Short mmCIF file of C-alpha atoms in Angstrom, two decimals:
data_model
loop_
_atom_site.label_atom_id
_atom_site.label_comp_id
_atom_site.label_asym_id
_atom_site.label_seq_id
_atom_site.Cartn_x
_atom_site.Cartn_y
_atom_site.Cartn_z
CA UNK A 74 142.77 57.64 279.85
CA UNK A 75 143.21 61.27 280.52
CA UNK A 76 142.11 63.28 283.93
CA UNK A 77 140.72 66.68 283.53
CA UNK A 78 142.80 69.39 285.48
CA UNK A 79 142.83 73.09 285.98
CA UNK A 80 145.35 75.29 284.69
CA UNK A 81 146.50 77.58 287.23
CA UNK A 82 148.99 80.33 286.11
CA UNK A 83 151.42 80.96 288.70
CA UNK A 84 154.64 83.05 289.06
CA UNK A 85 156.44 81.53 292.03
CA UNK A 86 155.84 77.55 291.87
CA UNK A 87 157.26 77.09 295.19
CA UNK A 88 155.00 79.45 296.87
CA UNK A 89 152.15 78.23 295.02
CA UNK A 90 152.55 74.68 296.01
CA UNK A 91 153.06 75.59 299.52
CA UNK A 92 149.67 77.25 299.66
CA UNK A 93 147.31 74.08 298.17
CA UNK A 94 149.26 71.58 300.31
CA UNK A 95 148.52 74.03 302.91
CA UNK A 96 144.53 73.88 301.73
CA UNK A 97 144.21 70.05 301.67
CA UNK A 98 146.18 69.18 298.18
CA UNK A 99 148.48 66.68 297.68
CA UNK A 100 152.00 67.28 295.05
CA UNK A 101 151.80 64.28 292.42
CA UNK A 102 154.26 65.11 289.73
CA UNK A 103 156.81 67.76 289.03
CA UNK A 104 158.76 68.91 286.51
CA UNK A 105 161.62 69.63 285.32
CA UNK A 106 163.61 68.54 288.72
CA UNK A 107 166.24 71.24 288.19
CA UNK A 108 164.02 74.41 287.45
CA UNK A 109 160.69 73.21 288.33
CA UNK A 110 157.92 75.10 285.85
CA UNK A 111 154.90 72.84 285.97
CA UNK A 112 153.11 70.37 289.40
CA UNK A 113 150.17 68.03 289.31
CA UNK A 114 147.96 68.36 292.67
CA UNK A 115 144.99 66.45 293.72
CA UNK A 116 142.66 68.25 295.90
CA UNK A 117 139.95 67.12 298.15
CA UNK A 118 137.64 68.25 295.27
CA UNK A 119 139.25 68.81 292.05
CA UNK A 120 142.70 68.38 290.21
CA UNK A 121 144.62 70.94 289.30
CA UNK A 122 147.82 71.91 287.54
CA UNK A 123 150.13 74.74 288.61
CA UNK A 124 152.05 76.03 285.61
CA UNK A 125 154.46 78.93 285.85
CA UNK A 126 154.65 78.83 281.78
CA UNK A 127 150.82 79.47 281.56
CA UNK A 128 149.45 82.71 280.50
CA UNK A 129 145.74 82.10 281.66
CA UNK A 130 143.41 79.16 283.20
CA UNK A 131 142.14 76.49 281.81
CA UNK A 132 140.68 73.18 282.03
CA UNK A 133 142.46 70.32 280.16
CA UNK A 134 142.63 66.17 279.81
CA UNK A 135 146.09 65.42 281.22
CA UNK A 136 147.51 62.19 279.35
CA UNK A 137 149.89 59.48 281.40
CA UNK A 138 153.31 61.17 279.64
CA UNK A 139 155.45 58.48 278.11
CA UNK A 140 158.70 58.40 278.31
CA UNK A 141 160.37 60.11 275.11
CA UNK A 142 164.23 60.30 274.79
CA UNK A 143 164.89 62.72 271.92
CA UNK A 144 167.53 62.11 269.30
CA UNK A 145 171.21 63.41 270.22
CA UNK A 146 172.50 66.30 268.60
CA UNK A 147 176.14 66.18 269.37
CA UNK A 148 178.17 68.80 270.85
CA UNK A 149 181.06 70.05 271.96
CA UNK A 150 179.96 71.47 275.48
CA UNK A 151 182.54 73.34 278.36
CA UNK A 152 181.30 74.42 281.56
CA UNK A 153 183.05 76.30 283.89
CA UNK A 154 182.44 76.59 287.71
CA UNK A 155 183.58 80.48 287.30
CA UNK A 156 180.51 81.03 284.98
CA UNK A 157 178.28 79.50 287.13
CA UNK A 158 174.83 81.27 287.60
CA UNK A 159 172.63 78.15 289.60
CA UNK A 160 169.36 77.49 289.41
CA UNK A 161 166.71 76.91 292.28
CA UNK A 162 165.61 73.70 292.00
CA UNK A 163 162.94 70.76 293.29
CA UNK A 164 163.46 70.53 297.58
CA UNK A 165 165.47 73.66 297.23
CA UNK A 166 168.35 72.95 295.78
CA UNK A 167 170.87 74.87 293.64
CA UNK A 168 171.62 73.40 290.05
CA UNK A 169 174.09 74.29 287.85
CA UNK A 170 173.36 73.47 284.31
CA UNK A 171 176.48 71.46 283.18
CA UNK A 172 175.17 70.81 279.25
CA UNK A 173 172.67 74.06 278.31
CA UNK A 174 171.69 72.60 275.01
CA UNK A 175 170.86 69.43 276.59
CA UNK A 176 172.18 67.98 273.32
CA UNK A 177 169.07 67.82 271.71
CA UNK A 178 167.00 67.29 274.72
CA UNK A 179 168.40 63.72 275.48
CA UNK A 180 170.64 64.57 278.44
CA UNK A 181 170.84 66.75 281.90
CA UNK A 182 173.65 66.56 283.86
CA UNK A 183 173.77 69.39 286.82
CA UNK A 184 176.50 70.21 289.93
CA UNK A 185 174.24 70.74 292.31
CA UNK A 186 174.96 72.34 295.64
CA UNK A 187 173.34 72.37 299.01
CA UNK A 188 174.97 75.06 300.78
CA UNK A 189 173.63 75.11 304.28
CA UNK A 190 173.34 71.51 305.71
CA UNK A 191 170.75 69.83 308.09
CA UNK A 192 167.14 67.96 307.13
CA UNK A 193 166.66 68.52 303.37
CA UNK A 194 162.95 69.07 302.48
CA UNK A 195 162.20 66.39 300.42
CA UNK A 196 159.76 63.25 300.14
CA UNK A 197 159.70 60.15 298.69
CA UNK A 198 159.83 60.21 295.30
CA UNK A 199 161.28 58.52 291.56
CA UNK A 200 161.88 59.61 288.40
CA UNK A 201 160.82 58.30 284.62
CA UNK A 202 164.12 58.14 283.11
CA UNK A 203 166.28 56.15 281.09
CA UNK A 204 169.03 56.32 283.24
CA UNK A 205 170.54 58.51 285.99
CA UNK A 206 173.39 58.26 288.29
CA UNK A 207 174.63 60.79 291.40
CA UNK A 208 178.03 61.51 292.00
CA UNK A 209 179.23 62.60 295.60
CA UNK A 210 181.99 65.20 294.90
CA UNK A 211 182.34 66.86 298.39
CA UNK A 212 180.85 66.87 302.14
CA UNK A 213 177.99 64.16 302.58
CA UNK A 214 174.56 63.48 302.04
CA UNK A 215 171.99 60.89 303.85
CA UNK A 216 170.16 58.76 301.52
CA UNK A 217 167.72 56.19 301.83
CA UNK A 218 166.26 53.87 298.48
CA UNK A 219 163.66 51.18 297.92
CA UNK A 220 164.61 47.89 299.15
CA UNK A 221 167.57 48.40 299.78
CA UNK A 222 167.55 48.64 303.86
CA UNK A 223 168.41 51.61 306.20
CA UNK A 224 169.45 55.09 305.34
CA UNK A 225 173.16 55.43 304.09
CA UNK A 226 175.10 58.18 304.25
CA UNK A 227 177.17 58.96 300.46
CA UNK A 228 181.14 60.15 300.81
CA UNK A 229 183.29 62.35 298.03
CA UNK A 230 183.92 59.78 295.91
CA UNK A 231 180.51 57.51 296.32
CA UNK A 232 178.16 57.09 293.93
CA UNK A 233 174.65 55.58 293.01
CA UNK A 234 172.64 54.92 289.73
CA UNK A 235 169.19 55.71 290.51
CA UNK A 236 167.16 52.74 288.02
CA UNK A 237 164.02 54.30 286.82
CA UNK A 238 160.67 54.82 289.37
CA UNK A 239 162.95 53.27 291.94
CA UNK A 240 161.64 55.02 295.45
CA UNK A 241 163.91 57.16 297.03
CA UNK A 242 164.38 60.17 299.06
CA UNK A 243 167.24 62.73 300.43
CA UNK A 244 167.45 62.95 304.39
CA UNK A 245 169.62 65.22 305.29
CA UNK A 246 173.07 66.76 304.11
CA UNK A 247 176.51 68.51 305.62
CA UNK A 248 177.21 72.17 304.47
CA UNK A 249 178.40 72.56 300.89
CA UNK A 250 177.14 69.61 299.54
CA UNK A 251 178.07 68.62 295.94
CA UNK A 252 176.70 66.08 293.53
CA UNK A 253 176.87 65.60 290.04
CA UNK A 254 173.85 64.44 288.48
CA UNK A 255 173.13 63.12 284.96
CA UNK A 256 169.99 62.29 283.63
CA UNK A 257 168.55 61.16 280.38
CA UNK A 258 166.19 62.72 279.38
CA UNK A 259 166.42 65.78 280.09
CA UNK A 260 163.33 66.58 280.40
CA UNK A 261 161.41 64.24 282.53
CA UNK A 262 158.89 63.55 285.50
CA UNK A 263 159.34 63.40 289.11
CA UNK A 264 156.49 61.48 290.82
CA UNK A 265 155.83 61.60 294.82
CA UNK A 266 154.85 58.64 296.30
CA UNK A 267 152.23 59.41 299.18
CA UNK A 268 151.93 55.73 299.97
CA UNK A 269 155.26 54.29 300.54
CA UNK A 270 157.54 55.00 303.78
CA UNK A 271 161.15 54.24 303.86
CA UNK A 272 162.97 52.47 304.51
CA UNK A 273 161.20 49.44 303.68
CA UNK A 274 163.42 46.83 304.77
CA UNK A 275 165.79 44.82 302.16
CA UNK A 276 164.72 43.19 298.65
CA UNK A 277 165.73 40.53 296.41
CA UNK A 278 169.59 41.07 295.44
CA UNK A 279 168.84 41.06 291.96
CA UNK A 280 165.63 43.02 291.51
CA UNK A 281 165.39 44.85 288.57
CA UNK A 282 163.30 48.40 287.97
CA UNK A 283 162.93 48.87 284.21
CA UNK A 284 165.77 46.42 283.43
CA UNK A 285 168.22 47.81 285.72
CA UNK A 286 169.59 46.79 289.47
CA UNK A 287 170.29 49.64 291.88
CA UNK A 288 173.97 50.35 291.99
CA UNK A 289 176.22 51.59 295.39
CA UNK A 290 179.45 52.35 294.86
CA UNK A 291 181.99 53.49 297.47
CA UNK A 292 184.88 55.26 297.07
CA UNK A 293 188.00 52.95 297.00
CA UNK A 294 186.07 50.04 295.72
CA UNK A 295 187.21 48.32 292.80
CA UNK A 296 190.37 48.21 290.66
CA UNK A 297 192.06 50.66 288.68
CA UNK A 298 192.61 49.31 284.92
CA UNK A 299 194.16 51.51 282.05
CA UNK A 300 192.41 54.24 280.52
CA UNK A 301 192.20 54.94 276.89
CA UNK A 302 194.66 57.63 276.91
CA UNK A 303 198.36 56.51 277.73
CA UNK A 304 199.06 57.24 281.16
CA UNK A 305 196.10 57.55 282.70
CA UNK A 306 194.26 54.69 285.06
CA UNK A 307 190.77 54.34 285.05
CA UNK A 308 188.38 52.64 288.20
CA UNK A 309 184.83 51.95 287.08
CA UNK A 310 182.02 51.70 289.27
CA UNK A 311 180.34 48.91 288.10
CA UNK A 312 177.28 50.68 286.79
CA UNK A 313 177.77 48.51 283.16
CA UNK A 314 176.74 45.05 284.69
CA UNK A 315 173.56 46.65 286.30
CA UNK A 316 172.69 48.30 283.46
CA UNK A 317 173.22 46.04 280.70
CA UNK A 318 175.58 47.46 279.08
CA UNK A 319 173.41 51.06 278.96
CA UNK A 320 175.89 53.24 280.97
CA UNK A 321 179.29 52.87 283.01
CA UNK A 322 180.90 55.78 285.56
CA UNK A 323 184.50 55.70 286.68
CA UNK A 324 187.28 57.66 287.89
CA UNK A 325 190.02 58.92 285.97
CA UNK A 326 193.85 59.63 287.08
CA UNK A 327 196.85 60.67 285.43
CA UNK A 328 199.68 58.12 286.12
CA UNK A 329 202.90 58.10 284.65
CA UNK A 330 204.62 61.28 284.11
CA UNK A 331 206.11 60.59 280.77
CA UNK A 332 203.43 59.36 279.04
CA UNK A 333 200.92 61.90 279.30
CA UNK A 334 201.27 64.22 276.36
CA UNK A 335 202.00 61.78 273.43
CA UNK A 336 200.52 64.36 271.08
CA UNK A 337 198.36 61.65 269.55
CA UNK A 338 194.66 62.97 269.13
CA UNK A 339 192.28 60.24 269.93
CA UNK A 340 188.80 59.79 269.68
CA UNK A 341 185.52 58.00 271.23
CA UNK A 342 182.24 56.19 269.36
CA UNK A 343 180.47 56.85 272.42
CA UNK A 344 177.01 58.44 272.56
CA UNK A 345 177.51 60.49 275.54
CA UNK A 346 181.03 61.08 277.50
CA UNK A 347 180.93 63.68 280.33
CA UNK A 348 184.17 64.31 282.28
CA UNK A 349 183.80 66.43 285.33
CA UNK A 350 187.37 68.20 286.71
CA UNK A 351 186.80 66.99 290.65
CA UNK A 352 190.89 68.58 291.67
CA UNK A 353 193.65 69.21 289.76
CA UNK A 354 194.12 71.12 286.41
CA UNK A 355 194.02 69.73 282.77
CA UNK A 356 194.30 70.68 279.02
CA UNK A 357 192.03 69.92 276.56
CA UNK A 358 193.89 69.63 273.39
CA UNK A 359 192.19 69.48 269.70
CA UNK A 360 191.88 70.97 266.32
CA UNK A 361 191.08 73.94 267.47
CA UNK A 362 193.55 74.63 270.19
CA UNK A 363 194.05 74.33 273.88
CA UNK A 364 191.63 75.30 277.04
CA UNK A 365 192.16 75.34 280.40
CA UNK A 366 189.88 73.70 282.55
CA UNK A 367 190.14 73.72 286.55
CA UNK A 368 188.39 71.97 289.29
CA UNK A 369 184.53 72.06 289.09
CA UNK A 370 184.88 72.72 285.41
CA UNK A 371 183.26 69.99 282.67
CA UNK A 372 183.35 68.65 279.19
CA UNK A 373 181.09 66.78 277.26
CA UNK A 374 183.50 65.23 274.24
CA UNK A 375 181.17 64.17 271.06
CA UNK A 376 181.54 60.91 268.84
CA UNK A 377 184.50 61.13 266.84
CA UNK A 378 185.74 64.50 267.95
CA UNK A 379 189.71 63.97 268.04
CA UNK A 380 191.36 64.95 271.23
CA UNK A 381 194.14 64.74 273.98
CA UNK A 382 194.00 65.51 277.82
CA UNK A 383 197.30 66.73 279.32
CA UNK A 384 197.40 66.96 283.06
CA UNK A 385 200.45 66.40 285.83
CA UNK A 386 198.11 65.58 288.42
CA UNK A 387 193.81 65.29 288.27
CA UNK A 388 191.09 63.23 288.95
CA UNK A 389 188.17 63.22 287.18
CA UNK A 390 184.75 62.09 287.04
CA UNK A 391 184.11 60.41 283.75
CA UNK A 392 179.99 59.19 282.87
CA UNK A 393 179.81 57.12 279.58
CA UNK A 394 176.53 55.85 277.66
CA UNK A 395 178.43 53.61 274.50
CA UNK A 396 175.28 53.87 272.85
#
């Protein structure tokens, strides 16, 4: 059933958000999380919407959204760090949009960047996603989730699946944070939880939100196995077995020297394959030529699009969906 809300225009969401929490309201839902355009508030006497996309006010039945994951239109995507013009997003932080088309709508993935450490301004919260998973690429970042005991603090190299609506909430963070975040879909709720402190203590090992177990991984955990390009190693972070099979994350390093360039094209029947440059320099090789890509850069590689990597030294940060 739907609850009637007013539609307030605004031009600064922030600002406006600030000023009914200020007057008695409380922030139930935002989105999107990386350029926030549209918040839910219930007030002491009425419920309204703030919506920086709205040209006048209104009154209209809000409908429970359901989750919709749009079909993939497949792409060939490159982002560079060097061409990076971030985004302000929810709790203040910058996002850089790693996939602009969002390939059809069904995926986000940012590098997002806290630049000035200390207590980060955010509550507790969860998402209505399919999946998501953040990456700690540099400095730190304290962290505490649902039932799953006391804050933690994530490392370069850590990393978390976030299952969806499981409660969570950002404490605090060093000076030039970085995380890589990927989301499907792109476009989806973030609800605050007003009723819920953490931490809350520890729950069952093997509870499930929405089919999937939470997921820590810290760096130097696990083995390295073989890649699917020659000379290159590969150490996943376990995400698969939590998932069901839904999504895996790993590292990815070159290895031996001679085996690197084979000049064999190769491809994936993935449906999503991000690889994020976290040091080093590499070459992405296909029908079309070579590019250059350098630390912070990023590629999302389509179904079936033939391809080589040719590096003497990297490590990257590779997030797969088989699909």
């Amino acid at each position: 059933m739907g609850v009637e809300r007013a539609v307030i225009p605004v031009d600064d969401l922030g600002a406006a958000i600030e000023r009914f929490e200020a007057e008695g309201y409380r922030l139930v839902t935002i989105s999107p999380a990386d350029a926030p355009r549209i918040a839910d508030l219930d007030g002491p006497d009425r419920l309204v919407r703030l919506d920086a996309t709205a040209t006048e006010a209104a009154v209209i039945s809000v409908e429970p959204r359901p989750l919709i994951v749009p079909d993939l239109v497949p792409e060939l995507v490159i982002s560079r760090a060097a061409d990076a013009e971030p985004s302000v997003g929810r709790a203040g932080m910058q996002y850089r949009d790693l996939i602009p088309s969002r390939l059809g709508g069904r995926f986000i993935a940012s590098h997002i960047v806290i630049p000035d450490g200390g207590p980060v301004p955010d509550y507790v919260h969860h998402h209505a996603v399919r999946f998501q998973l953040i990456f700690c690429n540099a400095g730190w970042v304290k962290v505490v989730f649902e039932d799953q005991g006391e804050p933690f603090v994530m490392h370069p190299g850590d990393c978390v699946i976030q299952p969806p609506h499981i409660r969570h909430q950002v404490l605090a963070s060093s000076d030039e944070l970085e995380v890589v975040e990927i989301g499907c879909p792109a476009d989806h709720d973030t609800h605050r939880d007003h009723d819920l402190e953490l931490p809350n203590g520890v729950g069952p090992v093997d509870r499930a939100w929405d089919g999937q177990r939470f997921v820590r991984h810290v760096d130097g955990d696990g083995d390295w196995e073989p890649w699917r390009q020659n000379g290159w190693i590969a150490q996943p972070f376990g995400i698969a077995a939590a998932t069901g099979g839904l999504a895996e994350g790993r590292l990815v390093r070159t290895q031996a020297v001679e085996t690197r360039d084979s000049g064999e094209l190769l491809t994936h029947d993935d449906e999503f394959d991000l690889l994020f440059v976290r040091s080093g320099e590499l070459r992405f090789v296909d029908a079309s030529g070579e590019r250059e890509l350098g630390s912070g850069d990023s590629i999302v590689v389509p179904a079936g699009h033939a391809h080589r990597l040719v590096a003497e030294s990297v490590e990257l940060l590779e997030v797969v969906l088989p699909g």
